[in-house]
Short mmCIF file of C-alpha atoms and ligand atoms in Angstrom, two decimals:
data_model
loop_
_atom_site.label_atom_id
_atom_site.label_comp_id
_atom_site.label_asym_id
_atom_site.label_seq_id
_atom_site.Cartn_x
_atom_site.Cartn_y
_atom_site.Cartn_z
CA MET U 114 2.47 10.33 10.73
CA ARG U 115 5.40 11.53 8.65
CA LEU U 116 4.78 12.01 4.90
CA THR U 117 8.36 12.38 3.74
CA ASP U 118 11.25 9.89 3.71
CA SER U 119 13.82 9.96 6.50
CA PRO U 120 17.44 10.12 5.19
CA GLU U 121 17.74 6.33 5.56
CA GLU U 122 14.43 5.74 3.71
CA ALA U 123 15.46 8.15 0.94
CA SER U 124 18.69 6.27 0.40
CA TRP U 125 16.87 2.92 0.38
CA ARG U 126 14.43 4.30 -2.21
CA GLN U 127 17.34 5.50 -4.34
CA HIS U 128 18.95 2.03 -4.07
CA VAL U 129 15.76 0.29 -5.27
CA ARG U 130 15.24 2.85 -8.06
CA GLU U 131 18.79 2.42 -9.37
CA PHE U 132 18.42 -1.37 -9.37
CA LEU U 133 15.22 -1.09 -11.41
CA GLN U 134 16.80 1.32 -13.89
CA SER U 135 19.79 -0.96 -14.47
CA ASP U 136 18.40 -4.49 -14.10
CA LEU U 137 14.74 -4.65 -15.23
CA PRO U 138 14.84 -6.65 -18.50
CA GLU U 139 13.90 -4.63 -21.54
CA VAL U 140 10.96 -6.88 -22.43
CA LEU U 141 9.34 -6.14 -19.05
CA ARG U 142 9.67 -2.36 -19.23
CA PRO U 143 6.47 -0.44 -19.87
CA LYS U 144 6.05 0.73 -23.49
CA PRO U 145 3.81 3.58 -24.64
CA GLY U 146 0.47 2.23 -25.84
CA VAL U 147 1.13 -1.34 -24.63
CA ASP U 148 -1.00 -2.81 -21.90
CA PRO U 149 1.56 -3.69 -19.13
CA PHE U 150 -0.43 -6.78 -18.16
CA ALA U 151 -0.45 -8.10 -21.72
CA ALA U 152 3.32 -7.55 -21.93
CA MET U 153 3.80 -9.45 -18.69
CA ALA U 154 1.53 -12.29 -19.89
CA ALA U 155 3.50 -12.58 -23.11
CA ALA U 156 6.83 -12.68 -21.22
CA MET U 157 5.42 -15.47 -19.05
CA GLY U 158 4.54 -17.50 -22.11
CA PHE U 159 0.75 -17.34 -22.00
CA GLY U 160 -1.47 -14.99 -23.95
CA GLY U 161 -5.18 -14.52 -24.51
CA GLU U 162 -7.55 -12.69 -22.26
CA ALA U 163 -6.53 -11.20 -18.95
CA GLY U 164 -6.24 -13.89 -16.30
CA GLY U 165 -5.26 -16.92 -18.32
CA ASP U 166 -5.45 -19.11 -21.35
CA ALA U 167 -8.21 -21.38 -20.14
CA ARG U 168 -10.87 -19.72 -22.30
CA GLY U 169 -12.71 -22.30 -24.24
CA ARG U 170 -11.24 -25.25 -22.35
CA PRO U 171 -14.37 -26.89 -20.93
CA GLN U 172 -12.45 -28.84 -18.28
CA ALA U 173 -8.86 -29.14 -17.19
CA GLN U 174 -7.28 -31.81 -15.05
CA ALA U 175 -5.43 -30.31 -12.15
CA GLY U 176 -1.69 -30.65 -11.79
CA GLY U 177 -0.21 -27.35 -12.83
CA ALA U 178 0.76 -28.09 -16.42
CA GLY U 179 0.09 -24.40 -17.25
CA PHE U 180 3.25 -22.24 -17.30
CA SER U 181 6.50 -21.78 -15.53
CA LEU U 182 7.75 -18.79 -13.62
CA ALA U 183 11.24 -20.24 -13.63
CA GLY U 184 12.46 -19.75 -17.23
CA GLY U 185 12.71 -17.02 -19.96
CA PRO U 186 12.88 -13.28 -19.16
CA ILE U 187 10.77 -13.84 -16.06
CA GLY U 188 13.19 -16.52 -14.86
CA GLU U 189 16.10 -14.15 -15.42
CA TRP U 190 14.26 -11.40 -13.52
CA ARG U 191 13.38 -13.89 -10.72
CA GLN U 192 17.04 -14.76 -10.31
CA LYS U 193 18.04 -11.10 -9.99
CA LEU U 194 15.37 -10.60 -7.34
CA ALA U 195 16.29 -13.87 -5.58
CA ASP U 196 19.95 -12.76 -5.33
CA ARG U 197 18.70 -9.86 -3.15
CA GLY U 198 15.97 -11.75 -1.25
CA TRP U 199 13.41 -9.59 -3.09
CA VAL U 200 11.20 -12.40 -4.41
CA ALA U 201 9.88 -12.45 -0.84
CA PRO U 202 11.00 -9.14 0.67
CA ALA U 203 8.88 -9.59 3.76
CA TRP U 204 10.12 -13.11 4.67
CA PRO U 205 12.87 -13.44 7.29
CA LYS U 206 16.39 -13.81 5.87
CA GLU U 207 16.76 -17.34 7.25
CA TYR U 208 14.01 -18.49 4.85
CA GLY U 209 15.42 -16.73 1.81
CA GLY U 210 13.63 -13.40 2.14
CA ALA U 211 15.09 -9.96 2.69
CA GLY U 212 13.72 -9.42 6.21
CA LEU U 213 12.74 -5.82 5.35
CA SER U 214 10.94 -3.56 7.80
CA THR U 215 7.37 -2.55 6.94
CA MET U 216 8.53 0.81 5.67
CA GLU U 217 11.30 -0.67 3.54
CA GLN U 218 8.79 -3.06 2.00
CA PHE U 219 6.39 -0.24 1.34
CA ILE U 220 9.06 1.87 -0.40
CA LEU U 221 10.17 -1.18 -2.46
CA ASN U 222 6.56 -1.84 -3.45
CA GLU U 223 6.04 1.83 -4.35
CA GLU U 224 9.14 1.91 -6.55
CA PHE U 225 8.27 -1.38 -8.28
CA ALA U 226 4.76 -0.04 -8.94
CA GLU U 227 6.14 3.29 -10.27
CA ALA U 228 8.42 1.34 -12.68
CA ARG U 229 5.60 -1.16 -13.35
CA ALA U 230 8.12 -3.92 -12.61
CA PRO U 231 6.68 -7.34 -11.88
CA GLN U 232 7.22 -8.57 -8.29
CA LEU U 233 6.55 -12.26 -8.96
CA GLY U 234 5.15 -12.81 -5.48
CA GLY U 235 2.01 -14.70 -6.23
CA MET U 236 0.05 -16.54 -3.62
CA GLY U 237 3.04 -18.72 -2.71
CA VAL U 238 5.09 -15.76 -1.57
CA MET U 239 2.23 -13.62 -0.26
CA MET U 240 0.13 -16.20 1.56
CA ALA U 241 1.25 -19.88 1.57
CA GLY U 242 4.89 -19.20 2.52
CA PRO U 243 4.21 -16.70 5.36
CA THR U 244 1.58 -19.02 6.77
CA ILE U 245 3.96 -21.99 6.66
CA ILE U 246 6.68 -19.89 8.32
CA VAL U 247 4.29 -19.05 11.25
CA HIS U 248 2.40 -22.34 11.67
CA GLY U 249 4.21 -25.03 9.63
CA THR U 250 6.47 -27.88 10.76
CA GLU U 251 10.21 -27.86 10.00
CA GLU U 252 9.53 -30.52 7.39
CA GLN U 253 6.87 -28.38 5.67
CA LYS U 254 9.23 -25.37 5.70
CA ALA U 255 12.07 -27.39 4.14
CA GLU U 256 9.78 -28.90 1.48
CA HIS U 257 7.87 -25.82 0.37
CA LEU U 258 9.76 -22.57 1.05
CA PRO U 259 12.71 -23.11 -1.38
CA LYS U 260 10.34 -24.21 -4.19
CA ILE U 261 8.12 -21.10 -3.70
CA LEU U 262 11.19 -18.83 -3.92
CA LYS U 263 12.41 -20.53 -7.09
CA GLY U 264 9.01 -20.33 -8.74
CA GLU U 265 8.81 -24.10 -9.02
CA THR U 266 5.44 -24.28 -7.28
CA GLN U 267 2.35 -22.21 -8.12
CA TRP U 268 -0.19 -21.96 -5.29
CA CYS U 269 -3.92 -21.29 -5.22
CA GLN U 270 -6.24 -20.53 -2.34
CA GLY U 271 -9.04 -22.99 -1.61
CA PHE U 272 -11.18 -21.11 0.91
CA SER U 273 -14.49 -19.99 -0.70
CA GLU U 274 -17.21 -22.48 -1.48
CA PRO U 275 -20.57 -22.23 -3.23
CA GLY U 276 -22.22 -21.74 0.20
CA ALA U 277 -19.39 -20.05 2.07
CA GLY U 278 -17.81 -16.76 1.05
CA SER U 279 -18.31 -13.81 3.42
CA ASP U 280 -19.35 -16.36 6.02
CA LEU U 281 -16.28 -18.55 5.38
CA ALA U 282 -16.67 -20.61 8.56
CA SER U 283 -19.78 -22.23 7.04
CA LEU U 284 -17.62 -24.22 4.63
CA GLN U 285 -18.72 -27.79 3.99
CA THR U 286 -15.85 -29.53 2.12
CA ARG U 287 -15.27 -32.64 4.22
CA ALA U 288 -11.96 -34.22 5.23
CA VAL U 289 -12.33 -37.62 6.91
CA LYS U 290 -9.41 -39.38 8.59
CA ASP U 291 -8.52 -42.72 7.00
CA GLY U 292 -5.29 -44.29 8.20
CA ASP U 293 -2.42 -41.89 7.73
CA ASP U 294 -4.43 -39.77 5.29
CA PHE U 295 -7.49 -37.58 5.19
CA VAL U 296 -9.99 -38.13 2.37
CA LEU U 297 -11.42 -34.95 0.82
CA ASN U 298 -14.85 -34.53 -0.82
CA GLY U 299 -16.55 -31.32 -1.85
CA SER U 300 -15.95 -28.24 -3.90
CA LYS U 301 -14.21 -24.81 -3.80
CA ILE U 302 -15.20 -21.90 -5.98
CA TRP U 303 -13.72 -18.63 -7.29
CA THR U 304 -10.30 -20.25 -6.97
CA SER U 305 -7.97 -17.80 -8.75
CA GLY U 306 -5.22 -19.40 -10.81
CA ALA U 307 -6.19 -23.03 -10.05
CA GLN U 308 -5.74 -23.88 -13.68
CA PHE U 309 -2.01 -23.02 -13.31
CA ALA U 310 -1.46 -24.23 -9.77
CA ASN U 311 0.33 -27.36 -8.63
CA TRP U 312 -0.44 -26.83 -4.92
CA MET U 313 -3.41 -25.46 -3.00
CA PHE U 314 -3.64 -24.23 0.60
CA MET U 315 -7.14 -24.98 1.75
CA LEU U 316 -9.62 -25.36 4.57
CA ALA U 317 -11.88 -28.38 5.10
CA ARG U 318 -14.30 -29.51 7.78
CA THR U 319 -12.94 -32.33 9.92
CA ASP U 320 -15.53 -32.22 12.77
CA PRO U 321 -19.03 -31.46 11.56
CA ASP U 322 -20.42 -31.71 15.13
CA ALA U 323 -18.17 -28.99 16.61
CA PRO U 324 -19.15 -25.28 16.59
CA LYS U 325 -18.47 -24.06 13.11
CA HIS U 326 -15.12 -22.30 13.73
CA ARG U 327 -13.81 -25.26 15.75
CA GLY U 328 -14.17 -28.16 13.30
CA ILE U 329 -11.97 -26.87 10.43
CA THR U 330 -8.53 -28.05 9.46
CA TYR U 331 -5.91 -26.33 7.23
CA PHE U 332 -4.26 -28.50 4.52
CA LEU U 333 -1.54 -28.22 1.91
CA LEU U 334 -2.82 -30.16 -1.08
CA ASP U 335 -0.67 -31.51 -3.90
CA PHE U 336 -2.68 -30.78 -7.03
CA LYS U 337 -1.35 -33.89 -8.75
CA SER U 338 -3.37 -36.01 -6.32
CA PRO U 339 -5.97 -38.16 -8.09
CA GLY U 340 -9.59 -37.01 -7.87
CA ILE U 341 -9.15 -33.20 -8.39
CA THR U 342 -11.03 -31.55 -11.26
CA VAL U 343 -10.61 -27.88 -12.21
CA GLN U 344 -13.50 -26.28 -14.08
CA PRO U 345 -12.60 -22.82 -15.41
CA LEU U 346 -15.25 -20.14 -14.85
CA VAL U 347 -15.37 -17.69 -17.77
CA GLN U 348 -16.05 -14.16 -16.58
CA MET U 349 -18.17 -11.58 -18.37
CA GLY U 350 -14.97 -9.89 -19.54
CA GLY U 351 -14.01 -13.10 -21.35
CA GLY U 352 -11.06 -14.12 -19.16
CA ALA U 353 -11.06 -17.29 -17.08
CA GLY U 354 -9.00 -16.16 -14.09
CA PHE U 355 -10.81 -18.27 -11.60
CA ASN U 356 -12.33 -21.73 -11.35
CA GLN U 357 -14.49 -24.18 -9.52
CA VAL U 358 -12.46 -27.08 -8.09
CA PHE U 359 -14.01 -30.46 -7.25
CA PHE U 360 -12.61 -33.10 -4.85
CA ASP U 361 -13.68 -36.72 -5.33
CA ASN U 362 -12.09 -38.92 -2.64
CA VAL U 363 -8.82 -37.06 -2.78
CA ARG U 364 -6.20 -38.35 -0.32
CA VAL U 365 -4.08 -35.86 1.66
CA PRO U 366 -1.35 -37.20 3.95
CA SER U 367 -1.63 -36.12 7.61
CA LYS U 368 1.82 -34.58 7.40
CA ASN U 369 0.22 -31.90 5.15
CA VAL U 370 -1.99 -30.57 8.00
CA VAL U 371 -0.79 -27.07 9.01
CA GLY U 372 -1.21 -26.46 12.71
CA GLU U 373 -3.53 -28.69 14.71
CA VAL U 374 -6.46 -30.72 13.41
CA ASN U 375 -9.74 -28.80 13.99
CA ARG U 376 -7.82 -25.59 14.75
CA GLY U 377 -7.42 -24.60 11.05
CA TRP U 378 -9.67 -21.56 11.35
CA TYR U 379 -6.95 -19.77 13.31
CA VAL U 380 -4.30 -20.76 10.75
CA GLY U 381 -6.65 -19.48 8.01
CA THR U 382 -7.03 -16.11 9.63
CA THR U 383 -3.22 -15.79 9.51
CA THR U 384 -3.39 -16.35 5.76
CA LEU U 385 -6.15 -13.78 5.41
CA ASP U 386 -4.13 -11.23 7.39
CA PHE U 387 -1.27 -11.69 4.91
CA GLU U 388 -3.68 -11.44 1.96
CA ARG U 389 -5.14 -8.21 3.24
CA SER U 390 -1.91 -6.56 4.20
CA GLY U 391 -0.96 -6.13 0.52
CA ILE U 392 0.24 -2.57 0.03
CA GLY U 393 0.93 -0.81 -3.22
CA SER U 394 -2.26 -0.57 -5.26
CA ALA U 395 -2.46 3.17 -4.59
CA VAL U 396 0.39 3.85 -7.01
CA GLY U 397 -1.31 1.78 -9.73
CA ILE U 398 -4.58 3.68 -9.16
CA ARG U 399 -2.87 7.04 -9.59
CA GLN U 400 -1.04 5.83 -12.68
CA ASN U 401 -4.38 4.70 -14.21
CA VAL U 402 -5.88 8.16 -13.76
CA GLU U 403 -2.76 9.90 -15.06
CA ARG U 404 -2.72 7.67 -18.19
CA MET U 405 -6.41 8.44 -18.68
CA ILE U 406 -5.80 12.20 -18.44
CA GLN U 407 -2.86 11.93 -20.82
CA TRP U 408 -4.96 10.04 -23.34
CA ALA U 409 -7.82 12.54 -23.06
CA LYS U 410 -5.40 15.38 -23.79
CA GLU U 411 -3.76 13.66 -26.75
CA ASN U 412 -7.02 12.70 -28.35
CA VAL U 413 -9.06 15.95 -28.09
CA GLY U 414 -10.72 16.52 -31.49
CA GLU U 415 -10.25 12.92 -32.57
CA GLY U 416 -14.00 12.27 -32.29
CA HIS U 417 -13.82 9.60 -29.62
CA SER U 418 -12.69 11.84 -26.76
CA MET U 419 -15.52 13.74 -25.10
CA LEU U 420 -13.12 16.10 -23.36
CA GLY U 421 -13.68 18.99 -25.74
CA ARG U 422 -17.47 18.56 -25.78
CA ASN U 423 -18.51 17.61 -22.27
CA PRO U 424 -17.28 19.71 -19.37
CA LEU U 425 -18.47 17.05 -16.90
CA VAL U 426 -15.73 14.73 -18.17
CA ARG U 427 -13.11 17.25 -17.09
CA LEU U 428 -14.63 17.48 -13.63
CA GLU U 429 -14.75 13.67 -13.37
CA LEU U 430 -11.04 13.35 -14.23
CA ALA U 431 -10.17 16.03 -11.71
CA ASP U 432 -12.22 14.32 -9.00
CA ARG U 433 -10.62 10.93 -9.74
CA LEU U 434 -7.12 12.36 -9.41
CA VAL U 435 -8.00 13.93 -6.06
CA GLU U 436 -9.44 10.60 -4.92
CA ALA U 437 -6.38 8.72 -6.08
CA ASN U 438 -4.37 10.85 -3.69
CA VAL U 439 -6.85 10.24 -0.91
CA ALA U 440 -6.39 6.45 -1.53
CA LYS U 441 -2.68 6.94 -1.18
CA MET U 442 -3.13 8.65 2.20
CA LEU U 443 -5.34 5.85 3.44
CA SER U 444 -2.66 3.35 2.45
CA TYR U 445 0.04 5.46 4.16
CA ARG U 446 -2.05 5.32 7.36
CA VAL U 447 -2.12 1.52 7.30
CA VAL U 448 1.61 1.31 6.65
CA HIS U 449 2.41 3.83 9.31
CA MET U 450 0.44 1.80 11.88
CA GLN U 451 2.22 -1.41 10.91
CA ASN U 452 5.54 0.37 11.07
CA VAL U 453 5.01 1.48 14.67
CA GLY U 454 3.80 -1.97 15.72
CA MET U 455 0.01 -1.26 15.68
CA VAL U 456 -2.39 -3.70 14.02
CA PRO U 457 -4.55 -1.95 11.42
CA ASN U 458 -8.14 -3.11 11.60
CA HIS U 459 -10.97 -0.88 10.38
CA GLU U 460 -8.22 1.30 8.87
CA ALA U 461 -7.31 -1.51 6.45
CA SER U 462 -11.02 -1.94 5.64
CA MET U 463 -11.24 1.79 4.88
CA ALA U 464 -8.28 1.58 2.46
CA LYS U 465 -9.65 -1.53 0.70
CA LEU U 466 -13.21 -0.17 0.47
CA PHE U 467 -12.11 3.23 -0.86
CA SER U 468 -9.60 1.98 -3.39
CA SER U 469 -11.75 -0.80 -4.84
CA GLU U 470 -14.77 1.54 -5.23
CA LEU U 471 -12.49 4.23 -6.66
CA GLY U 472 -11.24 1.61 -9.19
CA GLN U 473 -14.81 1.30 -10.37
CA ARG U 474 -15.34 5.11 -10.46
CA ILE U 475 -12.14 5.51 -12.55
CA ALA U 476 -13.35 2.81 -14.95
CA ARG U 477 -16.68 4.60 -15.35
CA ALA U 478 -14.92 7.91 -15.95
CA GLY U 479 -12.96 6.19 -18.72
CA ILE U 480 -16.15 4.99 -20.36
CA LYS U 481 -17.78 8.41 -20.08
CA MET U 482 -14.72 9.99 -21.61
CA LEU U 483 -15.25 7.93 -24.77
CA GLY U 484 -18.97 8.44 -25.13
CA LEU U 485 -20.50 5.73 -27.38
CA TYR U 486 -17.03 4.50 -28.32
CA GLY U 487 -16.86 3.19 -24.77
CA LEU U 488 -18.96 0.28 -25.89
CA ALA U 489 -16.32 -0.89 -28.36
CA TRP U 490 -14.71 -4.08 -27.16
CA ASP U 491 -12.44 -5.58 -29.82
CA ALA U 492 -8.87 -4.64 -28.95
CA GLN U 493 -7.80 -4.79 -32.61
CA SER U 494 -10.67 -2.73 -34.08
CA PRO U 495 -9.80 0.81 -35.32
CA HIS U 496 -13.10 1.84 -33.65
CA SER U 497 -11.89 0.77 -30.21
CA PRO U 498 -10.10 3.73 -28.64
CA ASN U 499 -7.01 2.72 -26.69
CA HIS U 500 -7.40 -0.95 -27.75
CA GLY U 501 -10.66 -1.33 -25.87
CA GLN U 502 -8.76 -1.00 -22.55
CA TYR U 503 -11.39 1.25 -20.90
CA SER U 504 -14.28 -0.99 -21.88
CA ARG U 505 -12.46 -4.03 -20.57
CA GLY U 506 -11.27 -2.22 -17.44
CA TYR U 507 -14.92 -1.25 -16.73
CA VAL U 508 -16.05 -4.87 -16.83
CA GLN U 509 -13.08 -6.16 -14.90
CA SER U 510 -13.42 -3.53 -12.17
CA VAL U 511 -16.71 -5.09 -10.97
CA SER U 512 -14.95 -7.86 -9.09
CA GLY U 513 -12.75 -5.44 -7.07
CA THR U 514 -15.50 -4.83 -4.49
CA ILE U 515 -16.11 -8.58 -4.04
CA ALA U 516 -12.62 -10.18 -3.99
CA GLY U 517 -10.81 -10.12 -0.62
CA GLY U 518 -14.02 -9.23 1.30
CA THR U 519 -17.02 -7.37 -0.15
CA SER U 520 -17.72 -3.64 0.33
CA GLU U 521 -20.66 -4.53 2.62
CA ILE U 522 -18.33 -6.56 4.88
CA GLN U 523 -15.80 -3.74 4.96
CA ARG U 524 -18.55 -1.27 5.90
CA ASN U 525 -19.69 -3.60 8.65
CA VAL U 526 -16.11 -3.68 10.02
CA ILE U 527 -15.86 0.17 9.88
CA ALA U 528 -19.30 0.59 11.46
CA GLN U 529 -18.66 -1.84 14.33
CA ARG U 530 -14.93 -1.61 15.05
CA GLY U 531 -14.28 1.94 13.79
CA LEU U 532 -17.50 3.72 14.85
CA GLY U 533 -18.44 1.40 17.71
CA LEU U 534 -21.97 0.91 16.38
CA PRO U 535 -23.93 -2.10 17.57
CA ARG U 536 -24.01 -5.25 15.37
CA ASP U 537 -27.78 -5.14 14.61
C1 LIG P 732 -11.79 -11.81 -8.64
C2 LIG P 732 -12.02 -12.75 -7.46
C3 LIG P 732 -11.05 -13.64 -7.10
C4 LIG P 732 -11.24 -14.49 -6.03
N1 LIG P 732 -10.28 -15.44 -5.73
C5 LIG P 732 -10.48 -16.28 -4.72
C6 LIG P 732 -9.50 -17.29 -4.43
O1 LIG P 732 -8.50 -17.42 -5.10
N2 LIG P 732 -9.76 -18.19 -3.44
C7 LIG P 732 -10.92 -18.11 -2.68
O2 LIG P 732 -11.06 -18.94 -1.80
N3 LIG P 732 -11.88 -17.17 -2.95
C8 LIG P 732 -11.67 -16.28 -3.95
N4 LIG P 732 -12.65 -15.36 -4.22
C9 LIG P 732 -13.91 -15.38 -3.50
C10 LIG P 732 -14.13 -14.15 -2.60
O3 LIG P 732 -13.40 -14.25 -1.41
C11 LIG P 732 -15.66 -14.18 -2.28
O4 LIG P 732 -16.35 -13.94 -3.48
C12 LIG P 732 -16.07 -13.11 -1.29
O5 LIG P 732 -15.55 -13.42 -0.02
C13 LIG P 732 -17.59 -12.98 -1.19
O6 LIG P 732 -18.20 -14.23 -0.94
P1 LIG P 732 -19.37 -14.72 -1.88
O7 LIG P 732 -19.00 -14.55 -3.30
O8 LIG P 732 -19.75 -16.10 -1.43
O9 LIG P 732 -20.60 -13.76 -1.60
P2 LIG P 732 -21.62 -13.81 -0.36
O10 LIG P 732 -20.84 -13.93 0.93
O11 LIG P 732 -22.64 -14.85 -0.66
O12 LIG P 732 -22.24 -12.40 -0.42
C14 LIG P 732 -23.31 -12.08 -1.33
C15 LIG P 732 -23.79 -10.66 -1.04
O13 LIG P 732 -24.27 -10.54 0.28
C16 LIG P 732 -23.56 -9.58 1.01
N5 LIG P 732 -23.35 -9.98 2.38
C17 LIG P 732 -22.91 -11.16 2.82
N6 LIG P 732 -22.83 -11.20 4.18
C18 LIG P 732 -23.19 -9.97 4.60
C19 LIG P 732 -23.31 -9.36 5.88
N7 LIG P 732 -22.99 -10.01 7.02
N8 LIG P 732 -23.73 -8.05 5.93
C20 LIG P 732 -23.99 -7.36 4.81
N9 LIG P 732 -23.95 -7.90 3.55
C21 LIG P 732 -23.56 -9.19 3.46
C22 LIG P 732 -22.22 -9.46 0.32
O14 LIG P 732 -21.58 -8.20 0.52
C23 LIG P 732 -22.63 -9.63 -1.18
O15 LIG P 732 -23.06 -8.46 -1.70
C24 LIG P 732 -12.48 -14.46 -5.31
C25 LIG P 732 -13.49 -13.52 -5.70
C26 LIG P 732 -13.26 -12.71 -6.76
C27 LIG P 732 -14.36 -11.74 -7.14
#
């Protein structure tokens, strides 16, 4: 594994960096003391708590009335990225992507993360589009891919159910053939962004008598279809980033089946592979620790920084920075394997496990650094150091070891496939 850029990679990095310096709209550039996520949310035209504006809405009808990624500063930014194929850098050029190699994508992601520039991918670019490219019909490609690239469709992922998360193949949402349609009944849960979505890619059971992996079909569901209800789930941090979605006799045309009927499990694993191949969080992790260290230095003696009083806080910050660099190395390993045509398996689980648990350790270090002020929540209060960011980050970090596969599941993968230990 090589840890420095080749001359070609260095020149690609420089190219991306120069583009970001010259073209990233002012409103999207990071400002000292401003939460980058809040700035992004404001530029997109929705405010409120992290994750959405659905707080307090007891129920929302589906249909994607939420916000648009096509207009305003984000629309302008999207156009600049689209001109280069960088809305979907990993997609082949024939579908409007940039057809970048793994290493070029990684460098692009790193530079975007360093500049904290929004990539606008979303689930359409990251998961729905790539799955349609691999398994979809020509008609599905023509209908969906251009709209995903233009930001005209917002997608959500309807996989998890109240009784099916880690054991996804146990899902019970039923799809019954009726003429040219299937009729859906059941419920999905933890559906991120469903309150903003106008399409969902989802799995439903079409043959309840078949072995559980064999009776599942993959559908593209228009969220304007009658019979869909989205119930926002308010998290303990106050945001309503995800939802429960109910289907009451929802009709899906057969042309919206991706792949073969009853073979949807294998299409779904393609989507999960794309979901888990996301690279780039390591830069964000390091930046978090660096911002924390900077804040601790600037606020010594201000009463709410424990740095001058508690030597353990210093050691914590030092440990977190070392670990942030370990997380980066684990990501490099995954990227290196992809780049030479290997398929990362337990190596990807190691990177996910380590970085999500590190995210929680960093959040705890932030709270410890503040002492009792770490309990302050109100972003506007003069008693909330750093606008309550560390208290909120602490609460929000909890979900990192659940989303995208829990830590226990990652450890099982490492134990069985990495260490060769028996299943039981
Ligand atoms: C922030 C966030 C966003 C999400 N967004 C989406 C989304 O958009 N779409 C979607 O479909 N889903 C989404 N999810 C759901 C996510 O994929 C599931 O929460 C996750 O797969 C775990 O499933 P579960 O919640 O049903 O927990 P369960 O599978 O019921 O697990 C409960 C506990 O048992 C443990 N456990 C389960 N099986 C084993 C085992 N074999 N060995 C050891 N321990 C085990 C787990 O680790 C966990 O601690 C999201 C979740 C979060 C937190």
